[in-house]
Amino acid sequence: MCDEQEDPEIFLNRLQANPEGVLADEYNRYRERLWRIVNFRLDTRLLGRVDADDILQEAYLDASTRIGHYLNDPATTFFIWLRTIVGQTLIDVHRRHLGAQKRDVRREANARRRVFSASTSFQIANVLLGDMTSPSQAALKEELAIQLREALESLNEIDREILVLRHFEELSNLEASEVLEIEPKTASMRYFRALTRLRSILVQIPGIID
């Protein structure tokens, strides 16, 4: 399946005729969106160690070797296919760095933080509390983050994920449904339900919403 802006057959013909050129054009077209995904999903313990642009470059090289796979089975839009490869690259980066430097990472984070560090809840909380950067706010931010992460864990896993896809990755409803392999109508309903639940959570935690 190609991108919805272009006829599927035309896109696949272009890709087959000039795979490297079309990949380069499409990757450049979606680079900002893919960067946003990496920036959100990257484990905060790797900030300053791993650059999002390096991850995107690694993913691009991987995609260039797998174009044939997409041509043989174009089951998703090209953007979702690229997003999948970027996601797989990000997982590999996490394994390499957090596995090889396991002891160092454990010294840098307390036990409670490690429980949530790789979770969607941790990333959501980190973004929502991102404006609290002053030293005087550090203790409050940590306490609010713990409360927020624990509250977010009460959400269904798919509901947390659809919040990320729609609100933080800024995917369309159709794209989110494609990622989650559910019907667009179901994705829309789950997003509305998850957003309503998130708002109720934020209201209940003093200091999150003024």
Short mmCIF file of C-alpha atoms in Angstrom, two decimals:
data_model
loop_
_atom_site.label_atom_id
_atom_site.label_comp_id
_atom_site.label_asym_id
_atom_site.label_seq_id
_atom_site.Cartn_x
_atom_site.Cartn_y
_atom_site.Cartn_z
CA MET A 1 0.00 0.00 0.00
CA CYS A 2 1.42 3.40 -0.89
CA ASP A 3 0.75 6.77 0.68
CA GLU A 4 -2.84 7.90 0.38
CA GLN A 5 -1.85 11.01 -1.61
CA GLU A 6 -0.69 8.89 -4.55
CA ASP A 7 -2.20 6.01 -6.46
CA PRO A 8 -0.76 2.76 -5.03
CA GLU A 9 0.18 1.29 -8.39
CA ILE A 10 1.91 4.47 -9.54
CA PHE A 11 3.93 4.71 -6.33
CA LEU A 12 5.01 1.07 -6.46
CA ASN A 13 6.02 1.45 -10.10
CA ARG A 14 8.14 4.48 -9.22
CA LEU A 15 9.70 2.64 -6.29
CA GLN A 16 10.49 -0.43 -8.37
CA ALA A 17 12.00 1.63 -11.18
CA ASN A 18 14.18 3.76 -8.89
CA PRO A 19 14.26 2.31 -5.35
CA GLU A 20 17.24 4.30 -4.06
CA GLY A 21 16.00 7.60 -5.45
CA VAL A 22 12.42 7.19 -4.24
CA LEU A 23 13.60 6.05 -0.81
CA ALA A 24 15.85 9.10 -0.50
CA ASP A 25 13.02 11.44 -1.52
CA GLU A 26 10.46 9.84 0.80
CA TYR A 27 12.86 9.65 3.73
CA ASN A 28 13.69 13.31 3.36
CA ARG A 29 9.98 14.08 3.08
CA TYR A 30 9.21 12.27 6.34
CA ARG A 31 12.44 13.02 8.18
CA GLU A 32 10.91 15.58 10.56
CA ARG A 33 8.10 13.19 11.50
CA LEU A 34 10.53 10.31 12.02
CA TRP A 35 12.82 12.55 14.09
CA ARG A 36 9.86 13.44 16.32
CA ILE A 37 9.22 9.74 16.91
CA VAL A 38 12.85 9.05 17.83
CA ASN A 39 13.04 12.11 20.05
CA PHE A 40 10.00 10.95 22.00
CA ARG A 41 10.86 7.25 22.17
CA LEU A 42 14.56 7.56 22.99
CA ASP A 43 15.26 6.45 26.55
CA THR A 44 16.18 9.53 28.58
CA ARG A 45 19.18 7.69 30.03
CA LEU A 46 20.76 7.90 26.58
CA LEU A 47 20.38 11.66 26.15
CA GLY A 48 23.79 13.11 25.41
CA ARG A 49 25.10 9.69 24.39
CA VAL A 50 22.99 8.94 21.34
CA ASP A 51 21.93 11.44 18.69
CA ALA A 52 18.54 11.16 16.99
CA ASP A 53 20.09 11.99 13.62
CA ASP A 54 22.49 9.06 13.97
CA ILE A 55 19.57 6.73 14.65
CA LEU A 56 17.76 8.03 11.57
CA GLN A 57 20.88 7.51 9.47
CA GLU A 58 21.21 3.93 10.70
CA ALA A 59 17.52 3.32 9.97
CA TYR A 60 17.91 4.76 6.47
CA LEU A 61 20.76 2.38 5.68
CA ASP A 62 18.67 -0.52 6.97
CA ALA A 63 15.69 0.57 4.86
CA SER A 64 17.89 0.73 1.76
CA THR A 65 18.70 -2.97 2.15
CA ARG A 66 15.06 -3.93 2.70
CA ILE A 67 13.30 -2.12 -0.14
CA GLY A 68 12.87 -5.45 -1.88
CA HIS A 69 10.91 -6.76 1.10
CA TYR A 70 8.50 -3.85 0.84
CA LEU A 71 8.06 -4.30 -2.90
CA ASN A 72 7.28 -7.98 -2.37
CA ASP A 73 4.72 -7.22 0.33
CA PRO A 74 3.55 -3.57 0.40
CA ALA A 75 1.04 -4.22 3.17
CA THR A 76 1.28 -0.76 4.74
CA THR A 77 1.81 2.80 3.61
CA PHE A 78 5.44 3.63 2.95
CA PHE A 79 5.56 6.02 5.91
CA ILE A 80 4.36 3.32 8.32
CA TRP A 81 6.94 0.94 6.85
CA LEU A 82 9.67 3.53 7.45
CA ARG A 83 8.34 4.15 10.95
CA THR A 84 8.58 0.42 11.67
CA ILE A 85 12.21 0.30 10.57
CA VAL A 86 13.04 3.37 12.66
CA GLY A 87 11.34 1.72 15.63
CA GLN A 88 13.33 -1.48 15.16
CA THR A 89 16.54 0.53 14.90
CA LEU A 90 15.67 2.36 18.11
CA ILE A 91 15.13 -0.95 19.90
CA ASP A 92 18.54 -2.15 18.68
CA VAL A 93 20.17 1.07 19.91
CA HIS A 94 18.59 0.66 23.34
CA ARG A 95 19.80 -2.93 23.54
CA ARG A 96 23.33 -2.04 22.49
CA HIS A 97 23.79 0.90 24.84
CA LEU A 98 21.77 -0.15 27.85
CA GLY A 99 23.02 -3.72 27.60
CA ALA A 100 26.69 -2.87 27.16
CA GLN A 101 26.58 -0.17 29.83
CA LYS A 102 24.22 -1.88 32.22
CA ARG A 103 26.32 -1.23 35.31
CA ASP A 104 26.84 2.45 34.52
CA VAL A 105 23.15 3.00 33.87
CA ARG A 106 22.20 1.44 37.18
CA ARG A 107 24.50 3.82 39.01
CA GLU A 108 22.83 6.76 37.32
CA ALA A 109 19.21 5.98 38.16
CA ASN A 110 17.42 4.96 41.32
CA ALA A 111 15.48 1.71 41.45
CA ARG A 112 12.03 3.22 41.18
CA ARG A 113 12.89 5.25 38.10
CA ARG A 114 14.34 2.20 36.35
CA VAL A 115 11.01 0.40 36.63
CA PHE A 116 9.38 2.99 34.36
CA SER A 117 12.33 4.15 32.26
CA ALA A 118 11.58 2.08 29.18
CA SER A 119 7.81 2.43 29.37
CA THR A 120 5.40 4.60 27.46
CA SER A 121 4.22 6.01 30.79
CA PHE A 122 7.71 7.30 31.54
CA GLN A 123 7.97 9.05 28.19
CA ILE A 124 4.52 10.65 28.47
CA ALA A 125 5.29 11.94 31.96
CA ASN A 126 8.67 13.23 30.86
CA VAL A 127 7.10 15.31 28.08
CA LEU A 128 4.19 16.60 30.16
CA LEU A 129 6.56 17.77 32.91
CA GLY A 130 9.25 19.01 30.55
CA ASP A 131 8.74 22.68 31.44
CA MET A 132 9.74 22.10 35.06
CA THR A 133 13.48 22.60 34.61
CA SER A 134 14.63 24.88 37.44
CA PRO A 135 16.59 23.43 40.39
CA SER A 136 13.87 24.57 42.78
CA GLN A 137 11.33 22.47 40.87
CA ALA A 138 13.44 19.30 40.72
CA ALA A 139 12.03 17.61 43.83
CA LEU A 140 8.44 18.51 42.93
CA LYS A 141 8.96 17.32 39.36
CA GLU A 142 10.26 13.95 40.53
CA GLU A 143 7.31 13.43 42.87
CA LEU A 144 4.79 14.50 40.23
CA ALA A 145 6.49 12.26 37.68
CA ILE A 146 6.16 9.24 39.95
CA GLN A 147 2.47 9.95 40.59
CA LEU A 148 1.79 10.58 36.91
CA ARG A 149 3.59 7.45 35.72
CA GLU A 150 1.79 5.27 38.23
CA ALA A 151 -1.55 6.78 37.20
CA LEU A 152 -0.78 6.25 33.52
CA GLU A 153 0.02 2.61 34.21
CA SER A 154 -3.65 2.20 35.14
CA LEU A 155 -4.57 2.82 31.51
CA ASN A 156 -4.87 -0.06 29.07
CA GLU A 157 -1.62 -0.56 27.16
CA ILE A 158 -3.26 0.09 23.79
CA ASP A 159 -4.90 3.24 25.15
CA ARG A 160 -1.51 4.55 26.31
CA GLU A 161 -0.02 3.72 22.95
CA ILE A 162 -2.75 5.44 20.96
CA LEU A 163 -2.22 8.57 23.05
CA VAL A 164 1.42 8.51 22.03
CA LEU A 165 0.68 7.84 18.38
CA ARG A 166 -1.94 10.58 18.04
CA HIS A 167 -0.76 13.22 20.49
CA PHE A 168 3.02 12.90 20.68
CA GLU A 169 3.98 11.28 17.36
CA GLU A 170 1.17 13.29 15.70
CA LEU A 171 -0.02 10.44 13.50
CA SER A 172 -3.40 10.67 11.84
CA ASN A 173 -6.21 8.42 13.01
CA LEU A 174 -5.78 6.30 9.89
CA GLU A 175 -2.04 5.94 10.51
CA ALA A 176 -2.58 5.05 14.16
CA SER A 177 -5.11 2.39 13.22
CA GLU A 178 -2.60 0.99 10.74
CA VAL A 179 0.12 0.79 13.38
CA LEU A 180 -2.19 -0.87 15.91
CA GLU A 181 -3.86 -3.04 13.26
CA ILE A 182 -7.37 -2.01 14.27
CA GLU A 183 -10.21 -0.37 12.39
CA PRO A 184 -10.04 3.44 12.06
CA LYS A 185 -13.38 3.80 13.85
CA THR A 186 -12.08 1.71 16.74
CA ALA A 187 -8.88 3.75 16.86
CA SER A 188 -10.88 6.97 17.01
CA MET A 189 -13.05 5.69 19.84
CA ARG A 190 -10.05 4.43 21.82
CA TYR A 191 -8.22 7.73 21.39
CA PHE A 192 -11.20 9.72 22.66
CA ARG A 193 -11.56 7.37 25.62
CA ALA A 194 -7.85 7.49 26.43
CA LEU A 195 -7.74 11.28 26.13
CA THR A 196 -10.72 11.63 28.45
CA ARG A 197 -9.08 9.30 30.95
CA LEU A 198 -5.77 11.19 30.74
CA ARG A 199 -7.49 14.49 31.46
CA SER A 200 -9.19 12.99 34.50
CA ILE A 201 -5.81 11.73 35.71
CA LEU A 202 -4.13 15.11 35.28
CA VAL A 203 -6.90 16.89 37.20
CA GLN A 204 -6.49 14.54 40.16
CA ILE A 205 -2.75 15.18 40.59
CA PRO A 206 -2.09 18.51 42.36
CA GLY A 207 0.49 20.62 40.55
CA ILE A 208 0.02 19.15 37.07
CA ILE A 209 -2.71 21.55 35.97
CA ASP A 210 -2.80 25.03 37.48
#
